[in-house]
Coordinates of C-alpha atoms and ligand atoms in Angstrom, one line a residue:
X29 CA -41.2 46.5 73.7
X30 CA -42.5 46.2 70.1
X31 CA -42.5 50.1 68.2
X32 CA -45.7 51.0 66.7
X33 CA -45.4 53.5 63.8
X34 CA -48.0 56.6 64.1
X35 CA -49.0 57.6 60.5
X36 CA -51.3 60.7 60.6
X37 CA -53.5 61.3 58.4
X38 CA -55.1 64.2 59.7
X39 CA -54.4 66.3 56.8
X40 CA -56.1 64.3 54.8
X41 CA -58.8 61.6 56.1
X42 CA -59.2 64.1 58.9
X43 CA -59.2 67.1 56.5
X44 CA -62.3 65.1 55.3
X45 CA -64.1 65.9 58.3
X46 CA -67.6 68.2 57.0
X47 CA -66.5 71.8 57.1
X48 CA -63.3 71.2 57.7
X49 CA -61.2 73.1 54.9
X50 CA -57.3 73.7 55.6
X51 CA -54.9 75.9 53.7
X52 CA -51.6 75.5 52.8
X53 CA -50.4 77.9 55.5
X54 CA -52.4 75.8 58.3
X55 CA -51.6 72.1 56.7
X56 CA -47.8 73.3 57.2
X57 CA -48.5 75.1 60.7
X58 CA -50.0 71.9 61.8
X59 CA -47.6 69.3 59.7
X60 CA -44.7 71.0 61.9
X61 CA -46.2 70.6 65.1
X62 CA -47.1 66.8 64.1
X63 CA -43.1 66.9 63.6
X64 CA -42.7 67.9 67.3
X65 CA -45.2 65.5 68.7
X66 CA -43.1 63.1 66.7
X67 CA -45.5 61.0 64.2
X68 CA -43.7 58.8 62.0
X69 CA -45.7 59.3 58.7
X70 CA -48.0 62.4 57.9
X71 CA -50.0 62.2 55.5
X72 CA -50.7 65.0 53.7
X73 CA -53.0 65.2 51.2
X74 CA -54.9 63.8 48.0
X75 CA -52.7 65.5 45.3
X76 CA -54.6 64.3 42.1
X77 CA -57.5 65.9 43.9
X78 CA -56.8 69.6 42.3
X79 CA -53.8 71.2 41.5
X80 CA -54.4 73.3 44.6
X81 CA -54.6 70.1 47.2
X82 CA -51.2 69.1 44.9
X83 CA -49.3 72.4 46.1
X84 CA -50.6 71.7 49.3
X85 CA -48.9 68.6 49.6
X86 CA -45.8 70.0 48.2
X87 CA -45.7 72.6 50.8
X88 CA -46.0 70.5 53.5
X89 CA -43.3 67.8 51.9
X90 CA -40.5 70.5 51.8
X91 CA -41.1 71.6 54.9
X92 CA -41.0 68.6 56.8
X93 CA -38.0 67.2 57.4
X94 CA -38.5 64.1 60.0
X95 CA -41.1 62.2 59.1
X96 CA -42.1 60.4 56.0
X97 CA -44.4 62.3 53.8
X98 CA -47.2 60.8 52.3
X99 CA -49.5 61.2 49.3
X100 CA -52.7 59.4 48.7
X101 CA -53.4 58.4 45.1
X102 CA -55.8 56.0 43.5
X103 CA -54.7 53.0 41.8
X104 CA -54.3 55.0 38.3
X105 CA -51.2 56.4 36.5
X106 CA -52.6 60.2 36.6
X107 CA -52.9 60.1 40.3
X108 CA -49.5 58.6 41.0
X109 CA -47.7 61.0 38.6
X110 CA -49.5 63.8 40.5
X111 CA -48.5 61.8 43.7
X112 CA -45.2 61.8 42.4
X113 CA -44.5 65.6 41.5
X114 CA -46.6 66.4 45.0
X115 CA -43.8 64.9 46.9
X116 CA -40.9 66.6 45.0
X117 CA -38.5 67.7 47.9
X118 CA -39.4 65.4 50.6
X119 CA -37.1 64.0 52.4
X120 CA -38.5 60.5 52.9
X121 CA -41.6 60.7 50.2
X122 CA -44.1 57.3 50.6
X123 CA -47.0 56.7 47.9
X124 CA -50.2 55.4 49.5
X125 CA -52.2 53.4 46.6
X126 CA -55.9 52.3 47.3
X127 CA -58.5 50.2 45.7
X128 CA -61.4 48.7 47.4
X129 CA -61.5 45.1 48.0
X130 CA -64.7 44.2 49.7
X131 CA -67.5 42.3 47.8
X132 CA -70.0 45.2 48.2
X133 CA -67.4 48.1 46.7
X134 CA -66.3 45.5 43.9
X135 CA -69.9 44.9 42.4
X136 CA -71.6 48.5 43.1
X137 CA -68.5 51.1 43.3
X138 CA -65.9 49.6 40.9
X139 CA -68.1 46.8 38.8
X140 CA -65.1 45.2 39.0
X141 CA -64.5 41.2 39.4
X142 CA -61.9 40.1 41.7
X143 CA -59.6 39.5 38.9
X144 CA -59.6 42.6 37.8
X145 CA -59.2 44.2 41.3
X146 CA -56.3 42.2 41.6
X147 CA -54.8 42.9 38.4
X148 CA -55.3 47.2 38.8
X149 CA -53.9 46.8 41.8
X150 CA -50.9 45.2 40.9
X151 CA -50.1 47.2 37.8
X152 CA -50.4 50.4 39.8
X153 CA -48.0 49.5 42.5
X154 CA -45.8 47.7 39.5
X155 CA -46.0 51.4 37.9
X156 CA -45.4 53.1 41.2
X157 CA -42.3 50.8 42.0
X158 CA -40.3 52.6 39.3
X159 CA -40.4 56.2 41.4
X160 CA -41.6 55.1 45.1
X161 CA -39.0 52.9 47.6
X162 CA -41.9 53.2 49.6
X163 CA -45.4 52.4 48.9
X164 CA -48.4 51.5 51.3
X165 CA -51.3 49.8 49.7
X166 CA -54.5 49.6 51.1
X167 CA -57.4 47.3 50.3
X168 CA -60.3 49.6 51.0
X169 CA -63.4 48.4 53.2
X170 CA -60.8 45.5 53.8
X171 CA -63.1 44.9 56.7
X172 CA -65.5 43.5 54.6
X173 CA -63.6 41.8 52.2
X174 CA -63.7 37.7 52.2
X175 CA -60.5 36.7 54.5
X176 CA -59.3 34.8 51.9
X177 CA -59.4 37.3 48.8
X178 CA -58.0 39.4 51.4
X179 CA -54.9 37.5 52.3
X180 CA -54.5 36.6 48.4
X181 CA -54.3 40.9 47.7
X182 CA -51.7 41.2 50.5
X183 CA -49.9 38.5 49.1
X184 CA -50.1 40.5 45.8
X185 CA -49.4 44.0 47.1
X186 CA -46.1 42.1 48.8
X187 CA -44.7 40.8 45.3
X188 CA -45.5 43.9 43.5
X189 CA -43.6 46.0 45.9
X190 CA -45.6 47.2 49.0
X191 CA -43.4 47.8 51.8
X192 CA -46.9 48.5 54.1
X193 CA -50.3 46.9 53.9
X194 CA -52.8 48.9 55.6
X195 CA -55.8 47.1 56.5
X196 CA -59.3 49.9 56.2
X197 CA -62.3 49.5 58.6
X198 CA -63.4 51.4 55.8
X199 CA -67.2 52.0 57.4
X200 CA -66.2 51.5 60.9
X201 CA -68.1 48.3 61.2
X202 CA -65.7 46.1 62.8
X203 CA -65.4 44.7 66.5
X204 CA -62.2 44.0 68.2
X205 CA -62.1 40.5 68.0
X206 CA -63.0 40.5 64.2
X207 CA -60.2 43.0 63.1
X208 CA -57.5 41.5 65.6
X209 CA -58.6 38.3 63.3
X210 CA -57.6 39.6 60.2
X211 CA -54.2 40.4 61.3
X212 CA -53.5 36.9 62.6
X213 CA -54.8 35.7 59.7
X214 CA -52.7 37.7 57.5
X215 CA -49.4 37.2 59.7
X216 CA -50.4 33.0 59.7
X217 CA -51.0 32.9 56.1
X218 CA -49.7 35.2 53.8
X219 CA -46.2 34.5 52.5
X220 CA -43.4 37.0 53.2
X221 CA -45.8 38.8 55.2
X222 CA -42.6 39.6 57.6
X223 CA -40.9 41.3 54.6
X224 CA -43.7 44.3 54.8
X225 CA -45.1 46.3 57.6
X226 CA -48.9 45.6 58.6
X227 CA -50.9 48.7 59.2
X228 CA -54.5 49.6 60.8
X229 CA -56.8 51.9 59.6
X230 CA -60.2 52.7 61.4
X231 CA -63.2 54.8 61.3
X232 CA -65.4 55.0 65.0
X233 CA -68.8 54.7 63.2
X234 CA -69.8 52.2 66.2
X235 CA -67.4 53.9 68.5
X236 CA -64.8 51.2 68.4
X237 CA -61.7 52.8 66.2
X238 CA -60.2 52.9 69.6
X239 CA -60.3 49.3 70.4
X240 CA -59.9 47.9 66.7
X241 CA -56.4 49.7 66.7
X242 CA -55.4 48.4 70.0
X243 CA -56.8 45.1 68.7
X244 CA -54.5 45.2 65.6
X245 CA -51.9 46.0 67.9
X246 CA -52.1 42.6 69.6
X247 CA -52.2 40.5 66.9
X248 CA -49.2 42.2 65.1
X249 CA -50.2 45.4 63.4
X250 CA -46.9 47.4 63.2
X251 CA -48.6 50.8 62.4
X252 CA -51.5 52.2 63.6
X253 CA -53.5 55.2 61.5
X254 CA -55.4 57.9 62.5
X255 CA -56.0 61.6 63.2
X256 CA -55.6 64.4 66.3
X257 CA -58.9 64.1 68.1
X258 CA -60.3 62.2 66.1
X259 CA -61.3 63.9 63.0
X260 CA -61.9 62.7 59.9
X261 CA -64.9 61.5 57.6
X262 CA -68.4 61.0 59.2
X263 CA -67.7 59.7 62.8
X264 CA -64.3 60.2 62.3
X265 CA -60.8 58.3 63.1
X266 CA -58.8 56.3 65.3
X267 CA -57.6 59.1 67.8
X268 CA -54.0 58.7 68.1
X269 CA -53.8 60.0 71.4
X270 CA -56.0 57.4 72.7
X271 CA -53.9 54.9 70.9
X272 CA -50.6 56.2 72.4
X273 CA -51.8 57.0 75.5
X274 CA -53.3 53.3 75.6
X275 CA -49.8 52.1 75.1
X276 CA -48.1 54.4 77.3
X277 CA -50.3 53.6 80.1
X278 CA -50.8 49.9 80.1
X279 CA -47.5 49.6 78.3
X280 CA -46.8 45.9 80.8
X281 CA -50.8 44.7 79.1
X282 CA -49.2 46.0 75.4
X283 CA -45.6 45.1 75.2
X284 CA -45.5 48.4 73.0
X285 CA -44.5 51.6 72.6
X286 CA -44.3 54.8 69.9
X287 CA -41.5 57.2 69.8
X288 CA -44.5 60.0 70.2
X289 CA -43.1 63.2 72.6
X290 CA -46.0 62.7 75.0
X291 CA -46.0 66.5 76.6
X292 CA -47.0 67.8 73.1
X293 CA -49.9 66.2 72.8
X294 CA -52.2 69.2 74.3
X295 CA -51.2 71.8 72.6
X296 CA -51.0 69.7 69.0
X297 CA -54.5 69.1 69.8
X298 CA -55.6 72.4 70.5
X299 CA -54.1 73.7 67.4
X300 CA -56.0 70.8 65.4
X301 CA -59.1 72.3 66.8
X302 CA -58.7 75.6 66.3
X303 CA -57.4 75.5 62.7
X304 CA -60.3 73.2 61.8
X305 CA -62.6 74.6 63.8
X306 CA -63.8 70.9 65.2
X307 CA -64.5 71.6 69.1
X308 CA -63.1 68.9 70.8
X309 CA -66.5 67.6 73.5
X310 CA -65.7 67.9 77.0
X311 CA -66.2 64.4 77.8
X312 CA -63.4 63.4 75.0
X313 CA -60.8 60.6 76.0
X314 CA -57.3 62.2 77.0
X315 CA -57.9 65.7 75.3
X316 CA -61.6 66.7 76.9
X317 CA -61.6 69.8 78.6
X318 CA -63.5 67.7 81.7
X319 CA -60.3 64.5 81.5
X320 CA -58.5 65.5 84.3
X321 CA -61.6 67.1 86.1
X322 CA -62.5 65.6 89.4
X323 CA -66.5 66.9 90.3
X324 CA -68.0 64.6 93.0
X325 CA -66.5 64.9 96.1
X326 CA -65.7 61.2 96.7
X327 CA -63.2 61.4 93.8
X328 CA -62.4 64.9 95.4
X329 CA -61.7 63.7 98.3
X330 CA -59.6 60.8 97.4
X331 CA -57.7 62.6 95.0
X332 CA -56.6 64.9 97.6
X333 CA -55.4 62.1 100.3
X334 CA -53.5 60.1 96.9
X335 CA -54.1 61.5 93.4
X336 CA -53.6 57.4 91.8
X337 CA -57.4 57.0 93.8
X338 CA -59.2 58.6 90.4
X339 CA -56.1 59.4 87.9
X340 CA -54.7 57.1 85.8
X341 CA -52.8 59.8 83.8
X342 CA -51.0 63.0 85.3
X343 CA -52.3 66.2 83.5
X344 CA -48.6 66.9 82.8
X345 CA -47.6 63.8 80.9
X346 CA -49.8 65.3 77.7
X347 CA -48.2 68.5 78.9
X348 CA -50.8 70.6 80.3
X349 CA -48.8 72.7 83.0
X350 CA -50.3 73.8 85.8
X351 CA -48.5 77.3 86.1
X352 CA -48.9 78.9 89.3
X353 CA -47.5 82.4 88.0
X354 CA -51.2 84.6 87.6
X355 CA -50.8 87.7 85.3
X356 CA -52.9 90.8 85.4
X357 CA -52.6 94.5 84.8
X358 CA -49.5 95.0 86.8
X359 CA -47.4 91.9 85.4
X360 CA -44.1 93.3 83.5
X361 CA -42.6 92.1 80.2
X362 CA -40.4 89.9 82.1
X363 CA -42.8 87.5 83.9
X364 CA -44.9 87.4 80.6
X365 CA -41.8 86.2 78.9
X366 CA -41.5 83.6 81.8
X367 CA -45.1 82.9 81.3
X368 CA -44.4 82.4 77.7
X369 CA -41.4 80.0 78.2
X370 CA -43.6 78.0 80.8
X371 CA -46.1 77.5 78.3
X372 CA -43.8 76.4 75.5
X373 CA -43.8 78.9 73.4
X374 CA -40.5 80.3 71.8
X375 CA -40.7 83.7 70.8
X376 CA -38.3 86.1 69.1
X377 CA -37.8 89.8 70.3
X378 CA -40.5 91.5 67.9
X379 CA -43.2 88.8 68.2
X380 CA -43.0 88.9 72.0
X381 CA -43.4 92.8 71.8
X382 CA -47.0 92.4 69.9
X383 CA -47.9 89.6 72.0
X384 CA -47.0 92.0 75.1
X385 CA -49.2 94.7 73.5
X386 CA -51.9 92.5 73.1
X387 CA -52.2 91.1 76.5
X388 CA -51.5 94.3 78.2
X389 CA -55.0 95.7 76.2
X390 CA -56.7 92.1 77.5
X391 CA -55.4 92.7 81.1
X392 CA -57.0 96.0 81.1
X393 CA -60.5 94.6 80.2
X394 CA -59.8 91.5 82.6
X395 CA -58.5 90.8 86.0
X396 CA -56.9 87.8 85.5
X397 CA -55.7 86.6 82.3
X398 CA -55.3 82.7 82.2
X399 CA -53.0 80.6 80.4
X400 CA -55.8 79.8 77.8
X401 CA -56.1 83.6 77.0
X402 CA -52.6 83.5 76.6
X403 CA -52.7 80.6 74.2
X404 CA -55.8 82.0 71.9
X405 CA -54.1 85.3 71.8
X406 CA -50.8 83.3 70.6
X407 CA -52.6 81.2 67.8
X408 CA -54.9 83.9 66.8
X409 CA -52.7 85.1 64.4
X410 CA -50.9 81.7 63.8
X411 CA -51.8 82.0 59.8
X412 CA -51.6 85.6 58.1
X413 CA -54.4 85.6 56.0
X414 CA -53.7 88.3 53.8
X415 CA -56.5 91.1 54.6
X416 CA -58.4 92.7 52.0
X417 CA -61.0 93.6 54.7
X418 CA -60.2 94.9 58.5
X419 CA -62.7 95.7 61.0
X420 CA -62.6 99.1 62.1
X421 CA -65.7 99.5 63.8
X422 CA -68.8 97.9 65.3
X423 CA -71.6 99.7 66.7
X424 CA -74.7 97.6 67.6
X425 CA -77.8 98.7 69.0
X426 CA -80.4 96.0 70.1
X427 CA -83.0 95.4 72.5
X428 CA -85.8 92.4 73.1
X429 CA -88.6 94.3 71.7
X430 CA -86.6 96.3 69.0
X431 CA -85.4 95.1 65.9
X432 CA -81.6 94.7 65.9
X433 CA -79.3 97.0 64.0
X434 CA -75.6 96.9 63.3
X435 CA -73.3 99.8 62.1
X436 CA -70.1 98.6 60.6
X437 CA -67.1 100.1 59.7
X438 CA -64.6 98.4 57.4
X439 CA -61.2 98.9 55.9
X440 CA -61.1 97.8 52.2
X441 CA -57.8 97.1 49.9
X442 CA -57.0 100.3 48.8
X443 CA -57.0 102.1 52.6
X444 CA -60.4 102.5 52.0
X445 CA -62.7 103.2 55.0
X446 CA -66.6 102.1 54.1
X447 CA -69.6 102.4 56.7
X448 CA -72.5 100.6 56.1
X449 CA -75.9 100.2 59.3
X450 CA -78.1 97.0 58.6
X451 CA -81.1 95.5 60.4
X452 CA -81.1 91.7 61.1
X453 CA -83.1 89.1 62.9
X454 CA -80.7 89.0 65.8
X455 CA -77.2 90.9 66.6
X456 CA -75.0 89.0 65.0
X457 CA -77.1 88.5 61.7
X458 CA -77.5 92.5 61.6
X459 CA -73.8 92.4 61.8
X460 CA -73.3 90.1 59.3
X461 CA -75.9 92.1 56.7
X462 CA -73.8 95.0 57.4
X463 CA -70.6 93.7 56.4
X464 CA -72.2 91.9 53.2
X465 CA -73.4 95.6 52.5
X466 CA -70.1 96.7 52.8
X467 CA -68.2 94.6 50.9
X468 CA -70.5 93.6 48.0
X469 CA -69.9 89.6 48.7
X470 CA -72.6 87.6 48.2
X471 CA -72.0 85.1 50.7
X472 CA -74.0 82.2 52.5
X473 CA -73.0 81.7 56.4
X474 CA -72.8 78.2 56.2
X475 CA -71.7 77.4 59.6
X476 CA -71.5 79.4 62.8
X477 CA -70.2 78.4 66.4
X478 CA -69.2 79.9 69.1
X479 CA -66.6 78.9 72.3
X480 CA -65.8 80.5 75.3
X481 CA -61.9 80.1 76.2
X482 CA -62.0 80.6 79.8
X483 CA -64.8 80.6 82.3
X484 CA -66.3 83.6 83.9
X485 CA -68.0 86.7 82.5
X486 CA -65.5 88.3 81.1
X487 CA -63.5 85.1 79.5
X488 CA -62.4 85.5 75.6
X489 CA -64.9 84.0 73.2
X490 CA -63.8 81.8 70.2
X491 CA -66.2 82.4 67.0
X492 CA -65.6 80.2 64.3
X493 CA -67.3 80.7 60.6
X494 CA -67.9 78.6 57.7
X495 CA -68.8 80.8 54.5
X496 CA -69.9 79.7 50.6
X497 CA -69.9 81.0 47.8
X498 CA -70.4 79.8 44.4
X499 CA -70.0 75.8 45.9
X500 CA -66.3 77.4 47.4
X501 CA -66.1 77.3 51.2
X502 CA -63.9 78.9 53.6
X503 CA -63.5 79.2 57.3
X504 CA -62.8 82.0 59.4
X505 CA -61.9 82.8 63.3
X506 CA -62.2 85.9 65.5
X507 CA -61.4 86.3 69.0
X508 CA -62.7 88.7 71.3
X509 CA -63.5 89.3 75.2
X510 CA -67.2 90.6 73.4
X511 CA -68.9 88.0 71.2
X512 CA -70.3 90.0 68.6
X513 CA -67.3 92.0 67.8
X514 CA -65.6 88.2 67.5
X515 CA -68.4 87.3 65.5
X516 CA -67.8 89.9 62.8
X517 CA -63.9 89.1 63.1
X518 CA -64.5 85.8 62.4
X519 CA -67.3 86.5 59.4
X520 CA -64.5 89.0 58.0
X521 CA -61.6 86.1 58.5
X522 CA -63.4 83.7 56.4
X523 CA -64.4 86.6 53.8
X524 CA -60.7 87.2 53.0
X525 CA -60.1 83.4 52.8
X526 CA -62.5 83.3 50.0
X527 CA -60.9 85.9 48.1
X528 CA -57.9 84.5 48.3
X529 CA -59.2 81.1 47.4
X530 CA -61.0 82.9 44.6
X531 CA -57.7 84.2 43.2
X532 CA -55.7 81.1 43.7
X533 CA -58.6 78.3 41.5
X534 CA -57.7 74.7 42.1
X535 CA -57.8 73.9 45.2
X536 CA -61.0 71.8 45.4
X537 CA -63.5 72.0 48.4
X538 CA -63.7 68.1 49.0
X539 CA -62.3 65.1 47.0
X540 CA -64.2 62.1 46.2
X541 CA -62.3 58.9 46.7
X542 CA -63.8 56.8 43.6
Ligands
KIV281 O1 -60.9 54.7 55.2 C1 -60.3 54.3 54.2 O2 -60.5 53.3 53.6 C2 -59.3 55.2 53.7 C3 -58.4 54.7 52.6 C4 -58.1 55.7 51.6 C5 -57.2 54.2 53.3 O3 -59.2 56.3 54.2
ZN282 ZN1 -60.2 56.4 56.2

């Protein structure tokens, strides 16, 4: 069996995702668990992009300790150097250089000949070579770019220094027999091409980053990129747990394999979602609330007589237990712990005791609390957000022929407690005046959804916010067993993220690859 290298670029391509807006704290919460799924190569950021995405990367380089970390820069000194400084203190520090190749991006993006393209290119991984060992070069929109110019860069990026040579489906416009194409035509004709590694890098605009990886795969791609569930810009990335589970499943049809820790997939991809806030569909391959759900009763039935009928993959191997221990009211601290252990969690003393607290206040409200209310409860307060404002109080009255109205209480900074009653054209809007009333921000709701966690009545909902102000965004979560008072938390959540992003300037909302 070949090994296929999983470089994840979630941070960044899939940071790029609209909306989506990580902080340090969460790019290093989720950087570690991409550690214990066991990725290869995160990469974690833009660094020239501000010098707040530049500490970002930092972070996450010192804390990781194995995988390669990874900075993107453009094929220009300025971003190398900031590449360079980013990814002080990592372990095993990779540069990845870009610069589009493809006859469309030359004449309207770059106004660049292919000369030229060619010569930037090499004097930027030439430059690089002097602080990098390791350096990935990708020829962006390669999928568009003449074969032959493109085998003629590779051969370039190879005598420069290049150690990998990702190849972009920059727009995701490529089909699988196209992009496997390129990589036997790179492995036929490029010399050296067995001194390097060849990597693939899609985008699902036609739905086919899937296929075009496992395409890549066949024809001798030794790395495949992409992002937990499949985030990133537009229609997004190459999952990588379709890709893995691809190879893991029809590993005789592959002849491949990744060093990947299978059982932490789940729970890397629920934290992916709730950091970013990027509800993962249902119907999604692998990690889809409905992927292991069996509705008509032919598949029923046969799944009941022998479960290989209609599964091709256990629940369990992507690690979602099946725990037959039920707590309620009446469970003790000591099957909550087991409940805890079962679930993967590792806990010290203190943090089990709040946890404890918390789900002994949930129990009371609900009969049955499930793994998943377990879980939220766990991640809600994954990231500290330091908290100028805390909810206090919520009163809200409303009725269908009755305009609603919202009383808030709120903690300020100073141990201040402010109360503030506001009208609105629904519950939560009312909510949300009052809280502006309260604290003074003038902020635009720029994005509002909301989840339940379990099913039934009384199941936890997930609120997740999206707040601007002066072109800065922020993001914010609250959890709750009743929606409005989560829909304040999370209002409140991404308020203090904005003040916090306020004092701390730099950190830019999006980057613009030119
Ligand atoms: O899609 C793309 O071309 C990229 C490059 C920066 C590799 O993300
Ligand atoms: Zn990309």
């Amino acid at each position: 069996m070949r090994k296929i290298y999983i470089f994840d670029t979630t941070l960044r391509d899939g940071e790029q995702s609209p909306g989506v807006n990580l902080n340090t704290q969460e790019k290093v919460e989720i950087a570690y668990q991409l550690e214990r799924l066991g990725v290869d190569r995160i990469e974690a950021g833009f660094p020239a992009a501000s010098p707040g995405d530049l500490a970002a990367v930092n972070a996450v380089a010192r804390a990781v300790k194995n995988a390669t970390v990874i900075g993107l820069s453009r094929s220009r000194e300025q971003d190398i150097d900031a590449a360079r400084e980013a990814l002080k203190g990592a372990q095993d520090p990779c540069l990845h250089l870009f610069l589009a190749t493809s006859p469309i991006h030359r004449k309207y993006k770059l106004r660049m000949e292919k000369e030229q393209v060619l010569e930037t290119a090499e004097k930027a991984i030439r430059y690089a070579k002097q602080y990098f060992d390791k350096i990935e070069f990708s020829p962006e929109d390669a999928g568009r770019t003449e074969l032959d110019f493109l085998c003629e860069v590779t051969a370039m990026a190879i005598r420069a220094g290049a150690t990998v040579v990702n190849i972009p489906d920059t727009v995701g416009y490529m089909n699988p027999s196209e992009f496997g194409n390129i990589f036997k035509t790179l492995k036929a004709q490029v010399p050296d091409i067995e001194k390097i590694q060849l990597s693939a890098h899609c985008h699902d605009d036609l739905g086919m980053a899937t296929a075009n990886a496992l395409a890549a795969i066949l024809n001798g791609a030794d790395q495949i990129e992409g992002t937990i569930n499949g985030i990133g810009e537009r229609a997004g990335n190459t999952a990588i747990e379709e890709v893995v589970m691809a190879l893991a499943t029809r590993a005789e049809f592959f002849q491949a394999t990744t060093s990947l820790n299978l059982k932490e997939i789940a729970k890397t991809s629920r934290l992916v979602s709730k950091l970013t806030g990027m509800v993962i569909p249902g119907n999604k391959a692998i990690v889809g609330a409905n992927a292991f759900a069996h509705e008509s009763g032919i598949h029923q039935d046969g799944m009941l007589k022998e479960k290989t009928t209609y599964e091709i993959i256990s629940p369990e191997t992507i690690g979602l237990v099946d725990s037959k221990l039920v707590l309620g009211k009446h469970s003790g601290r000591a099957a909550f712990r087991e409940k805890l252990i079962d679930l993967g969690y590792e806990l010290g003393e203190d943090a089990v005791n709040v946890v404890f607290a918390k789900f002994k206040d949930l129990a009371d409200k609900k009969k049955n609390v499930s793994d998943e209310d377990i879980r939220a409860m766990l991640e809600e307060k994954l990231i500290d957000t330091p908290e100028v404002f805390t909810l206090e109080k919520i009163q809200v009255n409303y009725g269908n022929q009755s305009t609603p109205k919202a009383t808030v209480s709120i903690r300020g900074a100073e141990g201040e407690v402010k109360e503030q009653t506001a009208e609105g054209n629904g519950s939560v809007d009312a909510i949300y005046n009052a809280i502006d009333a309260v604290t003074g921000e003038a902020v635009e709701l720029e994005d509002y959804s909301i989840k339940s966690v379990t099913h039934g009545k009384d199941a936890l909902g997930e609120v997740h916010v999206v707040l601007m102000q002066d072109e800065v965004s922020a993001q914010g979560r609250g959890l709750s067993t009743d929606i409005l008072e989560a829909s304040a938390r999370a209002y409140i959540d991404a308020l203090n993220r904005l003040i916090e992003k306020r004092k701390s300037p730099g950190r830019r909302d999006k980057m613009s690859l030119i």
